[in-house]
Coordinates of C-alpha atoms in Angstrom, one line a residue:
M1 CA -4.7 2.4 0.6
S2 CA -7.7 1.8 -1.6
A3 CA -6.9 0.1 -4.8
T4 CA -8.0 -0.7 -8.3
P5 CA -6.1 -3.9 -9.4
Q6 CA -5.6 -6.3 -12.4
K7 CA -2.9 -6.0 -15.0
N8 CA -4.5 -7.3 -18.1
R9 CA -7.5 -9.4 -19.4
A10 CA -5.4 -12.5 -20.1
T11 CA -4.0 -12.5 -16.6
R12 CA -7.3 -12.1 -14.9
R13 CA -8.7 -15.1 -16.8
V14 CA -5.9 -17.2 -15.5
L15 CA -6.2 -15.9 -12.0
A16 CA -10.0 -16.2 -11.7
A17 CA -10.0 -19.7 -10.1
V18 CA -8.4 -20.2 -6.8
A19 CA -6.7 -23.6 -6.4
G20 CA -5.3 -25.2 -3.3
L21 CA -2.3 -23.1 -2.3
T22 CA 0.9 -24.0 -0.5
T23 CA 3.8 -21.8 0.5
A24 CA 7.5 -22.3 0.1
G25 CA 10.0 -23.3 2.7
A26 CA 10.9 -22.1 6.1
L27 CA 12.2 -18.8 7.2
V28 CA 15.9 -18.5 6.7
A29 CA 17.7 -15.8 8.6
A30 CA 21.2 -15.1 7.4
M31 CA 22.9 -13.9 10.5
P32 CA 26.6 -13.3 11.5
A33 CA 28.3 -16.1 13.4
G34 CA 29.9 -15.7 16.8
A35 CA 27.3 -13.3 18.2
Q36 CA 27.7 -12.0 21.7
D37 CA 24.9 -11.4 24.1
R38 CA 24.4 -8.2 26.0
G39 CA 26.5 -8.0 29.1
S40 CA 28.5 -11.2 28.5
G41 CA 32.0 -10.3 29.4
H42 CA 33.2 -13.5 31.1
G43 CA 32.4 -16.2 28.6
H44 CA 28.9 -16.7 30.0
P45 CA 25.8 -15.6 28.2
S46 CA 23.9 -12.9 30.0
R47 CA 20.2 -13.4 31.0
T48 CA 19.1 -10.9 28.4
V49 CA 20.0 -10.2 24.8
D50 CA 18.9 -7.2 22.6
V51 CA 17.3 -8.2 19.4
Q52 CA 17.1 -5.5 16.7
L53 CA 13.9 -5.5 14.8
L54 CA 14.1 -3.5 11.5
S55 CA 10.8 -2.9 9.8
F56 CA 9.1 -1.1 6.9
N57 CA 5.8 -1.3 5.0
D58 CA 3.9 -0.3 1.9
L59 CA 6.9 -0.4 -0.5
H60 CA 4.5 -0.8 -3.5
G61 CA 7.3 -1.8 -5.8
N62 CA 9.0 1.6 -5.6
L63 CA 12.5 0.4 -6.5
E64 CA 13.6 3.8 -7.8
P65 CA 13.3 6.9 -5.6
P66 CA 9.7 8.2 -5.9
A67 CA 9.3 11.4 -7.9
G68 CA 7.9 14.7 -6.7
S69 CA 6.1 15.1 -3.4
A70 CA 5.6 11.3 -3.2
G71 CA 9.4 11.0 -2.6
T72 CA 9.6 13.2 0.5
V73 CA 9.0 12.9 4.2
S74 CA 8.2 15.7 6.6
E75 CA 10.7 16.3 9.4
T76 CA 10.0 18.6 12.3
Q77 CA 13.0 20.8 13.2
A78 CA 14.2 21.9 16.6
D79 CA 12.6 25.3 16.1
G80 CA 9.2 23.7 15.3
T81 CA 9.3 24.3 11.5
V82 CA 8.7 21.4 9.2
K83 CA 11.2 20.5 6.5
S84 CA 10.6 18.3 3.4
V85 CA 13.3 15.7 3.0
P86 CA 13.9 13.7 -0.2
A87 CA 13.8 10.0 0.7
G88 CA 13.4 6.4 -0.6
G89 CA 14.6 4.1 -3.3
V90 CA 15.9 0.6 -2.7
E91 CA 19.5 1.5 -3.4
Y92 CA 19.3 3.7 -0.3
L93 CA 17.0 1.5 1.7
A94 CA 19.5 -1.4 1.3
T95 CA 22.3 0.9 2.6
S96 CA 20.2 2.1 5.5
L97 CA 19.3 -1.4 6.6
R98 CA 22.8 -2.8 6.2
T99 CA 24.3 0.1 8.1
A100 CA 21.7 -0.3 10.9
R101 CA 22.6 -4.0 11.3
Q102 CA 26.2 -3.3 12.0
G103 CA 27.1 -4.2 15.5
N104 CA 23.7 -5.9 16.0
P105 CA 24.3 -9.7 15.7
Y106 CA 20.7 -10.4 16.7
S107 CA 18.9 -8.6 13.9
V108 CA 15.7 -9.5 12.1
T109 CA 14.0 -7.6 9.3
A110 CA 10.2 -7.6 8.9
A111 CA 7.6 -5.8 6.8
G112 CA 4.0 -4.8 7.2
G113 CA 2.5 -5.7 3.8
D114 CA 1.9 -4.1 0.4
M115 CA 5.4 -4.8 -0.7
V116 CA 4.0 -5.2 -4.2
G117 CA 1.0 -4.0 -6.1
A118 CA 0.1 -0.5 -7.5
S119 CA 3.8 -0.5 -8.5
P120 CA 5.6 1.8 -10.9
L121 CA 6.2 0.4 -14.4
L122 CA 9.7 -0.9 -13.6
S123 CA 8.2 -3.5 -11.3
G124 CA 4.5 -3.6 -12.4
L125 CA 5.4 -4.4 -16.0
F126 CA 7.0 -7.6 -14.8
H127 CA 4.3 -8.6 -12.3
D128 CA 6.5 -7.4 -9.5
E129 CA 9.3 -10.0 -9.9
P130 CA 11.9 -7.2 -9.7
T131 CA 10.6 -6.1 -6.2
I132 CA 10.6 -9.7 -4.9
E133 CA 14.2 -10.0 -6.1
A134 CA 15.1 -6.7 -4.5
L135 CA 13.5 -7.8 -1.1
N136 CA 15.5 -11.0 -1.3
G137 CA 18.6 -8.8 -1.7
L138 CA 17.6 -6.6 1.3
D139 CA 17.6 -9.8 3.5
L140 CA 13.9 -9.4 4.4
D141 CA 13.1 -12.2 6.9
V142 CA 9.3 -12.0 6.9
T143 CA 6.3 -9.9 5.8
A144 CA 2.6 -9.9 6.2
V145 CA 0.4 -9.8 3.2
G146 CA -1.3 -6.5 2.5
N147 CA -4.5 -5.9 0.4
H148 CA -2.3 -5.2 -2.7
E149 CA -0.7 -8.6 -2.5
F150 CA -4.1 -9.8 -3.7
D151 CA -4.4 -7.4 -6.7
E152 CA -3.8 -10.3 -9.1
G153 CA -5.3 -13.0 -7.1
A154 CA -4.1 -15.7 -4.7
I155 CA -2.6 -17.9 -7.4
E156 CA -0.3 -15.1 -8.5
L157 CA 0.5 -14.4 -4.8
A158 CA 1.5 -18.0 -4.4
R159 CA 3.8 -17.7 -7.5
L160 CA 5.5 -14.7 -5.9
Q161 CA 6.1 -16.8 -2.8
N162 CA 7.1 -20.1 -4.5
G163 CA 8.6 -18.9 -7.8
G164 CA 8.1 -20.0 -11.4
C165 CA 7.6 -17.9 -14.5
H166 CA 4.3 -16.0 -15.3
P167 CA 1.6 -18.4 -16.6
V168 CA 0.8 -16.1 -19.5
E169 CA 3.8 -14.0 -20.2
G170 CA 6.4 -16.6 -19.3
C171 CA 10.0 -15.8 -18.3
Y172 CA 11.2 -12.3 -18.8
E173 CA 14.9 -13.0 -19.0
K174 CA 16.3 -15.8 -21.3
G175 CA 17.5 -18.7 -19.3
K176 CA 16.3 -17.3 -16.0
K177 CA 13.5 -18.8 -14.0
F178 CA 11.9 -16.5 -11.3
K179 CA 12.9 -18.0 -7.9
G180 CA 10.2 -16.4 -5.8
A181 CA 10.6 -14.9 -2.3
D182 CA 13.1 -16.4 0.0
F183 CA 11.2 -15.0 2.9
P184 CA 7.7 -16.1 4.0
Y185 CA 4.6 -14.1 3.3
L186 CA 2.2 -14.5 6.2
A187 CA -1.6 -14.5 5.8
A188 CA -3.0 -15.8 9.0
N189 CA -6.5 -14.3 8.5
V190 CA -6.9 -15.2 4.8
T191 CA -8.5 -18.6 4.2
E192 CA -9.9 -20.6 1.3
E193 CA -13.6 -20.6 1.4
K194 CA -13.8 -24.3 0.4
T195 CA -11.3 -25.7 2.8
G196 CA -11.1 -23.1 5.6
K197 CA -7.3 -23.4 5.5
P198 CA -5.0 -20.3 5.4
V199 CA -3.8 -19.6 1.8
L200 CA -0.2 -19.0 3.1
K201 CA 1.6 -19.6 6.4
P202 CA -0.1 -17.9 9.4
Y203 CA 3.1 -17.5 11.3
T204 CA 6.8 -18.2 11.4
V205 CA 9.5 -18.4 14.2
W206 CA 12.8 -16.6 13.9
K207 CA 15.6 -18.4 15.8
K208 CA 19.2 -17.6 16.7
N209 CA 21.4 -19.1 19.4
G210 CA 18.3 -20.2 21.5
V211 CA 16.5 -16.9 21.0
K212 CA 13.1 -17.4 19.4
I213 CA 10.6 -14.8 18.2
G214 CA 7.3 -15.6 16.6
F215 CA 5.8 -13.4 13.8
I216 CA 2.1 -13.5 13.0
G217 CA 1.0 -11.7 9.8
V218 CA -2.5 -10.5 8.9
T219 CA -4.0 -8.0 6.5
L220 CA -7.0 -5.9 7.1
E221 CA -10.3 -7.7 7.4
G222 CA -11.8 -5.2 4.9
T223 CA -9.5 -6.2 2.0
P224 CA -12.4 -7.4 -0.2
N225 CA -13.9 -3.8 -0.1
I226 CA -10.7 -2.3 -1.6
V227 CA -9.6 -5.0 -4.1
T228 CA -11.5 -6.1 -7.2
A229 CA -13.7 -9.1 -6.9
N230 CA -11.4 -11.3 -9.1
G231 CA -8.5 -10.6 -6.7
V232 CA -10.2 -12.1 -3.7
K233 CA -12.4 -14.7 -5.4
G234 CA -12.7 -17.9 -3.3
L235 CA -11.1 -16.3 -0.2
K236 CA -12.4 -15.3 3.2
F237 CA -10.9 -12.5 5.3
H238 CA -11.2 -12.8 9.1
D239 CA -11.1 -10.5 12.1
E240 CA -7.6 -9.2 12.8
I241 CA -7.8 -9.4 16.6
E242 CA -9.4 -12.8 16.8
T243 CA -6.8 -14.2 14.3
V244 CA -3.7 -12.8 16.0
N245 CA -5.0 -13.9 19.4
K246 CA -5.6 -17.4 18.1
Y247 CA -2.1 -17.9 16.7
A248 CA -0.4 -16.1 19.7
K249 CA -2.0 -18.8 21.9
E250 CA -0.8 -21.5 19.6
L251 CA 2.8 -20.1 19.6
D252 CA 2.7 -19.7 23.4
R253 CA 1.7 -23.4 23.7
K254 CA 4.7 -24.3 21.5
G255 CA 7.0 -22.4 23.9
V256 CA 7.4 -19.3 21.8
K257 CA 6.8 -16.5 24.3
S258 CA 8.2 -13.5 22.3
I259 CA 5.7 -12.5 19.6
V260 CA 5.5 -9.7 17.0
A261 CA 2.3 -9.1 15.0
L262 CA 2.7 -7.8 11.5
I263 CA -0.6 -6.1 10.7
H264 CA -1.5 -4.5 7.4
E265 CA -3.8 -1.9 9.0
G266 CA -2.9 1.4 10.5
G267 CA -3.8 4.8 11.9
A268 CA -3.2 8.5 11.6
P269 CA -0.9 10.3 13.9
A270 CA -1.7 13.9 14.9
S271 CA 1.3 15.0 12.9
T272 CA 2.6 13.8 9.5
S273 CA 6.2 14.4 10.6
Y274 CA 8.1 11.1 10.8
N275 CA 9.8 12.2 14.0
Y276 CA 6.6 13.3 15.8
D277 CA 6.4 12.3 19.4
C278 CA 3.3 10.2 19.3
D279 CA 3.2 9.8 23.0
S280 CA 3.3 13.6 23.8
P281 CA 0.4 14.4 26.2
G282 CA -1.1 17.4 24.5
A283 CA -4.8 17.7 23.6
G284 CA -5.4 16.1 20.2
D285 CA -2.0 14.4 20.2
G286 CA -1.4 10.7 19.7
I287 CA -2.9 8.4 17.0
S288 CA -6.4 7.6 15.8
G289 CA -7.8 5.1 13.3
P290 CA -8.5 1.4 13.2
I291 CA -5.1 0.2 14.5
V292 CA -5.9 1.8 18.0
D293 CA -8.9 -0.5 18.7
I294 CA -7.0 -3.5 17.1
A295 CA -4.0 -2.9 19.4
K296 CA -6.2 -2.6 22.4
G297 CA -7.8 -5.9 21.6
I298 CA -4.7 -8.0 20.8
T299 CA -3.6 -10.3 23.6
P300 CA -0.7 -9.2 25.9
K301 CA 1.2 -12.3 24.7
V302 CA 2.1 -10.1 21.6
D303 CA 5.0 -7.8 22.5
A304 CA 5.0 -5.4 19.5
L305 CA 2.9 -4.4 16.5
V306 CA 4.4 -3.5 13.1
T307 CA 1.6 -1.9 11.1
G308 CA 1.0 -0.2 7.7
H309 CA -1.7 0.5 5.1
T310 CA -2.2 4.2 5.9
H311 CA 1.2 5.2 4.6
Q312 CA 1.9 7.2 7.8
A313 CA 5.1 7.2 10.0
Y314 CA 4.6 6.7 13.7
V315 CA 6.1 5.1 16.8
C316 CA 3.4 5.0 19.5
T317 CA 2.5 3.2 22.6
V318 CA -1.0 1.9 22.9
P319 CA -2.2 0.0 26.0
D320 CA -2.8 -3.7 25.6
P321 CA -5.9 -5.4 27.2
S322 CA -4.1 -5.6 30.6
G323 CA -3.4 -1.8 30.4
K324 CA 0.3 -2.1 29.9
P325 CA 1.9 0.1 27.1
R326 CA 2.9 -1.7 23.9
M327 CA 4.8 -0.4 20.9
V328 CA 2.9 0.2 17.7
T329 CA 5.0 1.3 14.7
S330 CA 4.6 2.2 11.0
A331 CA 7.3 3.5 8.5
S332 CA 5.5 5.7 6.0
S333 CA 5.6 4.2 2.5
F334 CA 7.6 3.6 -0.7
G335 CA 10.8 2.8 1.3
K336 CA 11.2 6.3 2.6
V337 CA 11.5 5.4 6.3
Y338 CA 12.5 2.4 8.3
T339 CA 11.8 1.6 12.0
D340 CA 14.5 0.4 14.4
T341 CA 13.1 -1.4 17.4
T342 CA 15.1 -2.9 20.3
L343 CA 13.5 -6.0 21.8
T344 CA 15.2 -7.1 25.0
Y345 CA 14.8 -10.9 25.2
D346 CA 14.9 -12.7 28.6
R347 CA 16.5 -16.1 28.2
R348 CA 14.9 -17.4 31.4
T349 CA 11.3 -16.4 30.6
K350 CA 11.8 -16.6 26.8
D351 CA 9.8 -13.4 26.6
I352 CA 10.4 -9.8 25.7
V353 CA 11.0 -7.3 28.6
R354 CA 8.3 -4.9 27.5
T355 CA 9.4 -2.1 29.7
S356 CA 12.8 -2.1 27.8
V357 CA 11.3 -1.9 24.3
K358 CA 12.6 1.1 22.4
S359 CA 11.8 2.2 18.9
A360 CA 12.5 5.1 16.5
N361 CA 11.8 5.9 12.8
H362 CA 14.7 6.9 10.5
V363 CA 14.7 8.6 7.1
V364 CA 16.1 6.6 4.2
S365 CA 18.2 9.5 3.1
R366 CA 19.4 10.0 -0.4
D367 CA 22.6 11.6 0.9
Q368 CA 24.2 8.1 1.6
A369 CA 25.9 5.8 -0.7
K370 CA 23.8 3.6 -3.1
A371 CA 23.9 -0.2 -2.7
A372 CA 25.7 -1.4 -5.8
D373 CA 23.7 -4.6 -6.1
M374 CA 20.4 -2.7 -6.1
T375 CA 21.8 -0.2 -8.7
A376 CA 22.6 -3.2 -10.9
L377 CA 19.2 -4.8 -10.3
I378 CA 17.4 -1.6 -11.3
A379 CA 19.6 -1.1 -14.4
R380 CA 19.0 -4.7 -15.5
W381 CA 15.2 -4.4 -15.3
N382 CA 15.2 -0.9 -16.7
A383 CA 16.9 -2.2 -19.8
L384 CA 14.0 -4.6 -20.3
A385 CA 11.4 -2.0 -19.7
A386 CA 13.1 0.9 -21.7
P387 CA 11.4 0.3 -25.1
I388 CA 8.0 0.8 -23.4
A389 CA 8.8 3.0 -20.5
G390 CA 10.4 5.9 -22.3
R391 CA 7.7 6.4 -25.0
P392 CA 6.4 10.0 -24.8
Q393 CA 2.7 10.3 -24.3
G394 CA 2.2 14.1 -23.9
F395 CA 3.4 17.3 -22.4
I396 CA 2.7 19.3 -19.2
S397 CA 3.6 22.8 -18.2
A398 CA 4.0 22.2 -14.5
D399 CA 3.6 19.5 -11.8
I400 CA 0.1 18.1 -11.7
N401 CA -0.4 16.8 -8.2
G402 CA -2.4 13.6 -7.4
R403 CA -1.0 11.5 -4.6
G404 CA 0.9 14.4 -3.3
S405 CA -2.2 16.6 -3.0
T406 CA -3.9 16.6 0.4
A407 CA -7.0 18.5 -0.9
P408 CA -10.2 16.6 -1.4
E409 CA -10.2 17.7 -5.1
K410 CA -6.9 17.0 -6.8
P411 CA -5.7 18.5 -10.1
L412 CA -4.6 15.1 -11.4
G413 CA -7.9 13.6 -10.3
N414 CA -9.7 16.1 -12.4
L415 CA -7.4 15.4 -15.4
I416 CA -8.0 11.6 -15.1
A417 CA -11.8 12.0 -14.7
D418 CA -11.9 14.3 -17.8
A419 CA -9.9 11.8 -19.8
Q420 CA -12.4 9.1 -18.9
L421 CA -15.4 11.2 -19.8
E422 CA -14.0 12.3 -23.1
G423 CA -13.0 8.7 -24.1
L424 CA -16.4 7.3 -23.1
A425 CA -18.8 10.1 -24.1
P426 CA -19.3 9.1 -27.8
A427 CA -22.5 7.1 -28.2
D428 CA -20.6 4.0 -29.6
K429 CA -18.2 4.2 -26.6
G430 CA -20.9 4.2 -23.9
G431 CA -22.5 7.7 -24.0
A432 CA -21.1 8.8 -20.6
V433 CA -22.2 12.2 -19.3
V434 CA -20.1 12.1 -16.1
A435 CA -17.0 10.2 -14.9
F436 CA -15.9 9.3 -11.3
M437 CA -12.3 8.3 -10.2
N438 CA -11.5 6.8 -6.9
P439 CA -8.7 8.8 -5.1
G440 CA -6.8 5.7 -3.9
G441 CA -6.3 4.7 -7.5
I442 CA -4.1 7.7 -8.2
R443 CA -0.7 6.4 -7.2
S444 CA 1.6 9.4 -7.8
D445 CA 1.9 12.9 -9.3
L446 CA 2.8 13.9 -12.8
V447 CA 6.1 15.7 -12.4
Y448 CA 7.4 18.4 -14.7
A449 CA 11.1 17.6 -14.2
A450 CA 12.5 14.9 -16.4
S451 CA 12.8 11.4 -14.9
G452 CA 15.3 10.3 -17.5
G453 CA 16.5 11.6 -20.8
E454 CA 13.1 12.6 -22.1
G455 CA 13.3 16.3 -21.2
D456 CA 11.3 18.4 -18.8
G457 CA 7.6 18.5 -19.2
V458 CA 7.4 15.2 -21.2
V459 CA 5.1 12.6 -19.8
T460 CA 6.4 9.1 -20.7
Y461 CA 4.5 5.9 -20.7
G462 CA 6.3 4.8 -17.6
E463 CA 5.3 8.0 -15.8
A464 CA 1.6 7.6 -16.9
F465 CA 1.7 4.0 -15.8
T466 CA 3.0 5.0 -12.3
V467 CA 0.0 7.2 -12.0
Q468 CA -2.5 4.5 -12.9
P469 CA -0.7 1.1 -12.6
F470 CA -3.7 -1.2 -12.3
T471 CA -4.8 -1.0 -16.0
N472 CA -8.4 -1.3 -15.0
M473 CA -11.0 -1.7 -17.7
M474 CA -13.5 1.2 -17.8
N475 CA -17.2 0.6 -17.4
V476 CA -20.2 2.8 -18.4
V477 CA -23.4 2.1 -16.6
D478 CA -26.9 3.4 -16.1
L479 CA -27.5 5.0 -12.7
T480 CA -30.6 7.0 -11.6
G481 CA -30.2 10.5 -10.3
A482 CA -31.1 9.2 -6.9
Q483 CA -28.3 6.6 -7.0
L484 CA -25.9 9.2 -8.2
V485 CA -26.7 11.5 -5.2
T486 CA -26.4 8.5 -2.9
A487 CA -23.0 7.6 -4.3
L488 CA -21.7 11.1 -3.6
Q489 CA -23.1 10.9 0.0
Q490 CA -21.3 7.5 0.4
Q491 CA -18.0 9.4 0.1
V492 CA -18.5 10.7 3.7
S493 CA -20.9 8.2 5.2
G494 CA -21.2 4.5 6.0
S495 CA -17.8 2.8 5.9
N496 CA -16.2 6.1 4.7
A497 CA -17.6 8.3 7.5
A498 CA -14.5 8.3 9.6
S499 CA -12.1 8.5 6.7
P500 CA -13.8 10.1 3.7
K501 CA -13.0 9.0 0.2
I502 CA -13.7 11.9 -2.1
L503 CA -14.4 10.9 -5.7
Q504 CA -12.6 12.9 -8.4
V505 CA -15.3 14.1 -10.8
S506 CA -15.3 15.1 -14.4
K507 CA -15.9 18.7 -15.6
G508 CA -19.6 19.7 -15.5
L509 CA -20.3 18.1 -12.1
T510 CA -20.3 20.6 -9.2
Y511 CA -21.5 20.5 -5.6
T512 CA -20.7 21.7 -2.1
L513 CA -19.0 19.6 0.5
D514 CA -19.8 21.0 4.0
L515 CA -17.2 19.6 6.4
T516 CA -18.9 21.3 9.4
K517 CA -21.7 18.8 9.1
S518 CA -21.6 15.0 9.7
G519 CA -22.3 11.9 7.7
A520 CA -24.2 12.1 4.4
E521 CA -25.3 15.6 5.2
R522 CA -21.7 16.8 4.4
V523 CA -22.7 16.5 0.7
V524 CA -25.2 19.3 0.3
A525 CA -27.7 17.5 -2.0
D526 CA -29.5 20.6 -3.4
T527 CA -26.1 22.0 -4.7
I528 CA -25.3 19.1 -7.0
R529 CA -25.4 20.2 -10.6
L530 CA -24.5 18.5 -13.9
N531 CA -23.7 21.0 -16.6
G532 CA -25.6 23.6 -14.6
E533 CA -28.8 21.5 -14.1
A534 CA -30.0 20.0 -10.8
I535 CA -29.9 16.2 -10.7
D536 CA -33.3 14.6 -11.4
P537 CA -33.7 11.6 -9.0
A538 CA -35.9 9.8 -11.5
K539 CA -33.7 10.4 -14.6
T540 CA -31.2 7.9 -15.9
Y541 CA -27.6 9.0 -16.4
R542 CA -24.7 7.2 -18.2
V543 CA -21.8 7.2 -15.7
A544 CA -18.2 6.2 -16.5
M545 CA -15.9 4.7 -13.8
N546 CA -13.3 2.0 -13.5
E547 CA -14.3 -1.6 -12.9
F548 CA -13.3 -1.4 -9.2
L549 CA -15.8 1.4 -8.5
A550 CA -18.4 -0.3 -10.8
G551 CA -18.1 -3.3 -8.5
G552 CA -19.0 -1.2 -5.5
G553 CA -15.4 -0.9 -4.3
D554 CA -14.3 1.6 -1.6
G555 CA -17.7 1.6 0.1
F556 CA -19.6 2.9 -3.0
A557 CA -22.4 0.4 -3.0
A558 CA -24.6 2.7 -5.1
L559 CA -22.1 2.7 -7.9
G560 CA -22.3 -1.1 -7.9
Q561 CA -26.0 -0.9 -8.7
G562 CA -25.4 0.2 -12.3
T563 CA -27.2 -1.5 -15.2
N564 CA -26.7 -1.7 -19.0
K565 CA -22.9 -2.0 -18.5
L566 CA -20.6 -1.4 -21.4
V567 CA -16.9 -2.3 -21.0
G568 CA -14.6 0.2 -22.6
A569 CA -10.9 0.7 -23.0
S570 CA -8.5 0.6 -20.0
D571 CA -8.1 3.7 -17.7
L572 CA -4.4 4.0 -18.7
D573 CA -5.3 3.9 -22.5
L574 CA -7.9 6.7 -22.0
F575 CA -5.4 8.7 -19.9
N576 CA -2.7 8.5 -22.5
A577 CA -5.1 9.2 -25.4
Y578 CA -6.2 12.4 -23.6
L579 CA -2.6 13.5 -23.1
A580 CA -1.8 13.0 -26.8
A581 CA -5.0 14.8 -27.9
H582 CA -4.6 17.9 -25.6
S583 CA -0.9 18.6 -25.5
T584 CA 2.1 19.3 -27.7
A585 CA 5.6 20.4 -27.0
D586 CA 4.6 24.0 -28.0
A587 CA 1.3 23.8 -26.1
P588 CA 1.7 21.7 -23.0
L589 CA -1.2 20.8 -20.7
A590 CA -1.6 23.0 -17.7
P591 CA -2.8 21.7 -14.3
P592 CA -6.6 21.8 -14.3
A593 CA -8.4 24.2 -11.9
T594 CA -9.8 22.6 -8.8
D595 CA -13.2 24.4 -8.7
R596 CA -15.7 21.5 -9.0
I597 CA -16.1 20.8 -5.3
T598 CA -16.8 23.8 -3.1
I599 CA -15.4 23.1 0.4
V600 CA -17.0 24.6 3.5
R601 CA -14.9 24.1 6.7

């Protein structure tokens, strides 16, 4: 999902330069001894053996169960109705994975990227060390990098892989040095501009009792468009298909015939239910989005694709270039779902019997027992975070939906944009007359129910941080009216034509979005008003936005053309200041009306 990274100014100074990077050690798969092959009943190994591939994606440091609608999955019932099921949290994910592995001696666990980044305070406050520690405990064998793994730059990513305490903030626990990931991060299509070498390992090979499966990991080629410039400085991102095909050929030459691609790019199934039959033949069924063309272009040498990025749950077959069906899976996000895939390995050909591949998504239910080691891990880091996390910031009268809202205009988006405008409107703060917020930067909802002992309706620092975890610095720039109109049109055109990114706008800006039209015409230009007045193409306007948008992120090139930039406070500081100024226990803040964008369908 689109992002707005960087934790603090000091960190970004340290992370600005990209040095030569190396990655730690080989893949270690801790597997039970004495495994039996499928069909071996007379002391002789059978020709085939079933390998269990467990996978998930887009955890984003959600160690605790996500709150509100962000912590549910949709499940279609037998009668066709859809039920919302609470899910997620690493205490339950650990139990789900450990239960699934029972009776499967050949089991490997892989992930599709965005394990860290845009994380709640419990992980984000500590530069995601808690999440890496949790993933080690989950016995993750391998993951691809996602775009969010680059939020703090390649040097910080290398630290998460190799270990060592944070270069600025040091070690968080006395006498404890951060060990790093005991699984490899794969970044086959990310190279250093200077050397052309991959910044981390491009692939790894999982081995057990003569069974060998290669894993190639890539992130989406468009990562630089959705990460701030500092995060990808000195790096080059290559085509996903070309990269996977290149390394599949290399693995094949080395005798590794069974290959799984871990791709941090995804699609949108026709239904958001995790148990939707993606291969049902009805009109409009199936899956759409970038992963379809990628899957169709990846060599038949690759036997299955584990994907992510779109936060959707799907198990689909997409034909490979030879026309044969191949499994493409994704497991929602935030640890709410995992995928269980059976790969039948042929010992003679050393390849996967593709016609035997079976896969299904499963809910990480909160009805099961919690994993005690994960409960202890969460408690340990919560104790370190508590002095900051529990601090009250304001009060709300009801849920204010952001991430959980499917509407183009989100109540929480309006609240955030209003906070940015109010904080940057004074002449000495930038003189802003309008503010824009990118929807992908809103990472959760504000939930009325208490998350701890703070009481219902109280917004804590931890909850506010979870909404806006990037701590981006705010910018105020000059844009002409013409550039402002172009920016609004870029929401639904250019790189955003197929998947619109609707900016959240501050009060006073109104316009009509006509979804019956196509491209830029969907923004009806002559309806755009600021405080009741039409936008003057030749006039200059002071516009507030986070540094990600000000850099032209998310396909908003027009916003990157601003001049006379003033750097203000962080987005989180402005959000918290607004909550404090506009709410009390006796007069909590109500969800804002969503009446700024008129939608025509």
